[in-house]
């Protein structure tokens, strides 16, 4: 093994341990997909809340740490935190052959991991609204025949029926178009976040019946905004919901019904409940 391969192997073991992954395929996927192929030439800029820090080297070994790397530093667009995605990919419980929609693919690193997990019998459709990033993703992912990159907003496009919708930019609410594109037992994972990269959470929503959704928070999360999935008033209310530090109580997502006393958060035509999906009559 080369030094970079050894470091990639350590990185895969480290981030999947940190992300408390149960499925060994997640570690194998991170040990296989080469991060440097998706981030352009080095040196790279590592993100911190206090600003970017140059890696100072173009040695790919430096990328095998649990760090965010700038894709467009002037806009704060980064290649996301590996251990957070390890946790989310584990929670996504991807079976081989599934159809996956990725919204906010950036230059394609996590799209490639999704593609690895569903395998050649599956399909991944990746939406990236930024033309430059989308062009990079198209060329970076060209070797994967089961991946299609679309330069379009994942909030206004007509999405394919999906077993998994994996959103990599922060929304203030689950879009109806996302929930309605889910197959039976389909999963939606998205960052439910307040404005200005405020602290929110990665929400996993599972369609358990035609109009019944289990929901749970997987992890705290801070993200840049998903264009077309933001509502200012809802975003402001999310600040206090997350400040209560009670995300673990959430068990289901309800749509188009009045909220009851089990409500954890009430949005426009949706709400999160501390009761499970089975506690509501279908
Ligand atoms: C936090 S970055 C993550 C990029 C990539 N997933 C990664 O980790 O390398 C979020 C990405 O979502 C894209 N984005 C924001 N709103 C979008 C939308 N409505 N449809 C598609 N892409 C969107 C941004 O252009 C940006 O590339």
XYZ file of C-alpha atoms in Angstrom, residues 2-282:
281
model
C 1.177 3.568 -0.692
C 1.306 6.057 2.159
C -1.862 7.747 0.843
C -3.701 4.411 0.735
C -2.625 3.674 4.320
C -3.859 7.098 5.429
C -7.146 6.655 3.523
C -7.620 3.346 5.301
C -6.985 4.941 8.717
C -9.296 7.857 7.805
C -12.080 5.415 6.864
C -11.708 3.555 10.151
C -11.482 6.792 12.155
C -14.458 8.651 10.683
C -16.739 5.599 10.733
C -15.844 5.001 14.403
C -16.511 8.686 15.155
C -19.752 8.508 13.155
C -20.785 5.362 15.105
C -21.384 3.462 11.855
C -22.818 -0.033 12.175
C -22.652 -1.067 8.514
C -19.072 -2.146 7.601
C -19.745 -1.129 3.974
C -19.503 2.537 4.994
C -15.877 2.090 6.091
C -15.133 0.137 2.934
C -16.667 2.904 0.780
C -14.578 5.652 2.423
C -11.472 3.467 2.107
C -12.135 3.072 -1.632
C -13.295 6.440 -2.995
C -10.376 8.815 -3.536
C -11.212 12.235 -2.083
C -8.424 13.971 -4.026
C -10.132 13.111 -7.336
C -13.038 15.387 -6.397
C -11.331 18.430 -4.897
C -9.200 19.801 -7.735
C -5.492 20.495 -7.455
C -3.924 21.410 -4.089
C -2.952 23.119 -1.952
C -6.485 23.122 -0.535
C -8.209 25.364 1.986
C -9.445 23.711 5.176
C -12.533 25.344 6.706
C -12.662 26.608 10.292
C -15.308 28.872 11.816
C -12.566 31.506 12.063
C -11.695 31.266 8.353
C -9.845 29.015 5.936
C -6.381 27.584 6.571
C -4.248 26.551 3.601
C -3.002 22.963 3.693
C 0.274 24.347 2.336
C 0.850 21.091 0.477
C -0.642 19.343 -2.550
C 0.059 15.940 -1.045
C -3.308 14.146 -1.114
C -2.448 12.535 2.224
C -3.487 15.792 3.918
C -7.111 15.265 2.795
C -7.505 12.112 4.888
C -8.528 13.925 8.027
C -11.962 14.791 9.383
C -11.841 18.280 7.861
C -13.991 20.335 5.511
C -12.280 21.544 2.348
C -13.312 24.723 0.505
C -14.865 24.228 -2.946
C -15.776 27.910 -3.412
C -14.272 29.740 -0.472
C -15.749 33.122 -1.496
C -19.242 31.629 -1.050
C -18.437 29.388 1.915
C -19.209 26.258 -0.141
C -17.263 23.320 1.268
C -16.765 19.625 0.791
C -18.573 18.533 3.950
C -17.351 16.925 7.148
C -16.498 13.250 6.541
C -17.618 11.891 9.941
C -20.997 13.653 9.630
C -21.552 12.083 6.205
C -20.358 8.689 7.480
C -23.061 8.882 10.169
C -25.698 9.952 7.621
C -24.745 7.313 5.033
C -24.965 4.657 7.747
C -28.416 5.923 8.806
C -29.502 5.939 5.147
C -29.293 2.096 5.160
C -28.640 1.905 1.403
C -29.271 -1.465 -0.250
C -27.575 -2.377 -3.489
C -29.623 -1.474 -6.552
C -31.472 1.445 -4.976
C -32.311 4.696 -6.780
C -30.779 7.690 -5.036
C -31.309 11.410 -5.569
C -28.528 13.660 -4.289
C -29.307 17.375 -3.948
C -26.276 19.669 -3.687
C -23.597 17.388 -5.082
C -20.839 20.016 -5.177
C -17.971 18.446 -7.136
C -19.206 14.915 -6.467
C -17.264 13.310 -3.592
C -20.295 12.237 -1.547
C -22.185 11.433 -4.773
C -19.401 8.944 -5.535
C -19.828 7.405 -2.069
C -23.592 7.086 -2.633
C -22.854 5.498 -6.032
C -20.432 3.054 -4.414
C -23.037 2.009 -1.840
C -25.880 1.392 -4.309
C -23.502 -0.215 -6.828
C -23.792 -0.546 -10.602
C -27.279 -2.081 -10.373
C -28.533 1.137 -8.787
C -28.792 4.710 -10.020
C -27.802 8.105 -8.654
C -29.177 11.372 -9.988
C -27.231 14.338 -8.613
C -28.536 17.914 -8.731
C -26.117 20.823 -8.430
C -27.391 24.359 -8.978
C -23.979 26.020 -9.380
C -22.906 25.647 -13.060
C -19.191 25.566 -12.317
C -19.485 22.922 -9.553
C -21.940 20.956 -11.650
C -19.462 20.885 -14.573
C -16.733 19.595 -12.248
C -19.070 16.944 -10.818
C -20.013 15.823 -14.343
C -16.399 15.295 -15.305
C -15.336 13.828 -11.915
C -18.161 11.268 -12.017
C -17.996 10.454 -15.759
C -16.433 7.033 -15.020
C -19.551 5.950 -13.110
C -22.170 4.908 -15.646
C -24.941 4.713 -13.079
C -24.535 8.387 -12.060
C -26.157 11.338 -13.838
C -25.378 14.940 -12.855
C -28.057 17.541 -13.544
C -27.309 21.272 -13.458
C -30.634 22.248 -11.964
C -32.159 23.106 -8.612
C -33.206 20.065 -6.599
C -36.030 22.155 -5.175
C -37.798 22.901 -8.480
C -36.845 19.895 -10.645
C -39.236 17.009 -11.102
C -37.391 14.366 -9.094
C -37.247 10.687 -10.022
C -39.015 8.225 -7.689
C -36.315 7.539 -5.124
C -35.426 5.073 -2.397
C -33.225 7.741 -0.858
C -33.120 11.529 -1.228
C -29.887 12.818 0.287
C -29.769 16.593 0.650
C -26.451 18.361 1.251
C -27.674 21.935 1.835
C -29.772 23.376 4.650
C -33.567 23.662 4.367
C -36.078 25.192 6.785
C -38.683 22.555 5.902
C -39.097 19.244 4.086
C -40.320 20.041 0.571
C -43.510 18.340 -0.581
C -41.700 17.408 -3.808
C -39.069 15.522 -1.776
C -41.595 13.634 0.368
C -43.766 12.787 -2.612
C -40.849 11.390 -4.649
C -40.087 8.788 -1.962
C -40.862 5.158 -2.714
C -42.398 2.955 -0.059
C -39.814 2.670 2.764
C -37.953 5.516 1.053
C -35.743 7.761 3.187
C -35.112 11.496 3.071
C -32.066 12.869 4.861
C -31.683 16.634 4.983
C -30.216 19.343 7.207
C -33.131 21.154 8.914
C -31.409 24.412 9.727
C -32.041 27.985 10.915
C -30.606 30.940 8.929
C -26.950 31.956 8.603
C -25.428 28.522 9.135
C -27.125 28.326 12.515
C -27.187 25.101 14.502
C -29.826 22.665 13.260
C -29.972 18.925 12.800
C -29.781 16.212 10.151
C -33.284 14.812 9.952
C -33.983 11.278 8.714
C -37.552 10.856 7.456
C -38.775 7.377 6.452
C -41.987 6.879 4.485
C -43.572 4.004 6.406
C -46.970 4.165 4.616
C -48.533 6.334 1.912
C -48.988 9.315 4.236
C -47.072 8.255 7.321
C -43.506 9.247 8.083
C -41.151 8.238 10.876
C -38.628 10.952 11.689
C -35.560 11.246 13.852
C -32.574 13.539 14.185
C -29.290 11.818 13.421
C -26.835 14.545 14.348
C -26.447 18.287 14.922
C -25.629 20.123 11.681
C -24.667 23.520 10.291
C -25.017 24.026 6.534
C -25.129 26.647 3.834
C -28.577 27.258 2.458
C -30.451 25.080 0.032
C -31.719 27.568 -2.537
C -35.504 27.349 -2.849
C -35.957 25.475 0.440
C -35.801 28.421 2.829
C -38.576 30.309 4.549
C -37.472 33.210 6.795
C -40.222 32.941 9.420
C -39.794 29.170 9.825
C -36.028 29.615 9.973
C -36.330 32.085 12.870
C -38.619 29.707 14.827
C -36.152 26.860 14.318
C -33.533 28.772 16.334
C -35.442 28.340 19.610
C -36.541 24.776 18.796
C -32.900 23.677 18.455
C -31.820 25.746 21.472
C -34.086 23.545 23.632
C -31.676 20.643 23.118
C -34.503 18.106 22.885
C -34.135 16.786 19.341
C -33.932 13.183 20.626
C -37.669 13.311 21.410
C -38.733 13.615 17.736
C -40.303 10.419 16.299
C -42.511 11.349 13.360
C -43.279 13.911 10.690
C -46.902 14.895 10.164
C -48.276 16.636 7.079
C -51.429 18.599 6.377
C -53.026 17.816 9.752
C -53.441 20.110 12.770
C -50.657 19.814 15.340
C -51.529 18.239 18.691
C -49.890 18.348 22.133
C -47.144 15.972 20.927
C -45.732 18.676 18.581
C -42.005 19.390 18.872
C -41.980 21.934 16.030
C -44.823 23.300 13.915
C -44.144 24.473 10.353
C -46.567 25.783 7.704
C -48.271 22.523 6.649
C -46.049 20.056 8.492
C -44.955 19.380 12.036
C -42.623 17.144 13.966
C -44.142 15.012 16.674
C -42.760 13.257 19.735
C -45.272 10.454 19.074
C -44.358 7.637 16.678
C -46.045 7.281 13.262
C -48.081 4.283 14.537
C -49.681 6.430 17.231
C -51.723 8.233 14.569
C -54.620 6.565 12.773
C -53.850 6.223 9.050
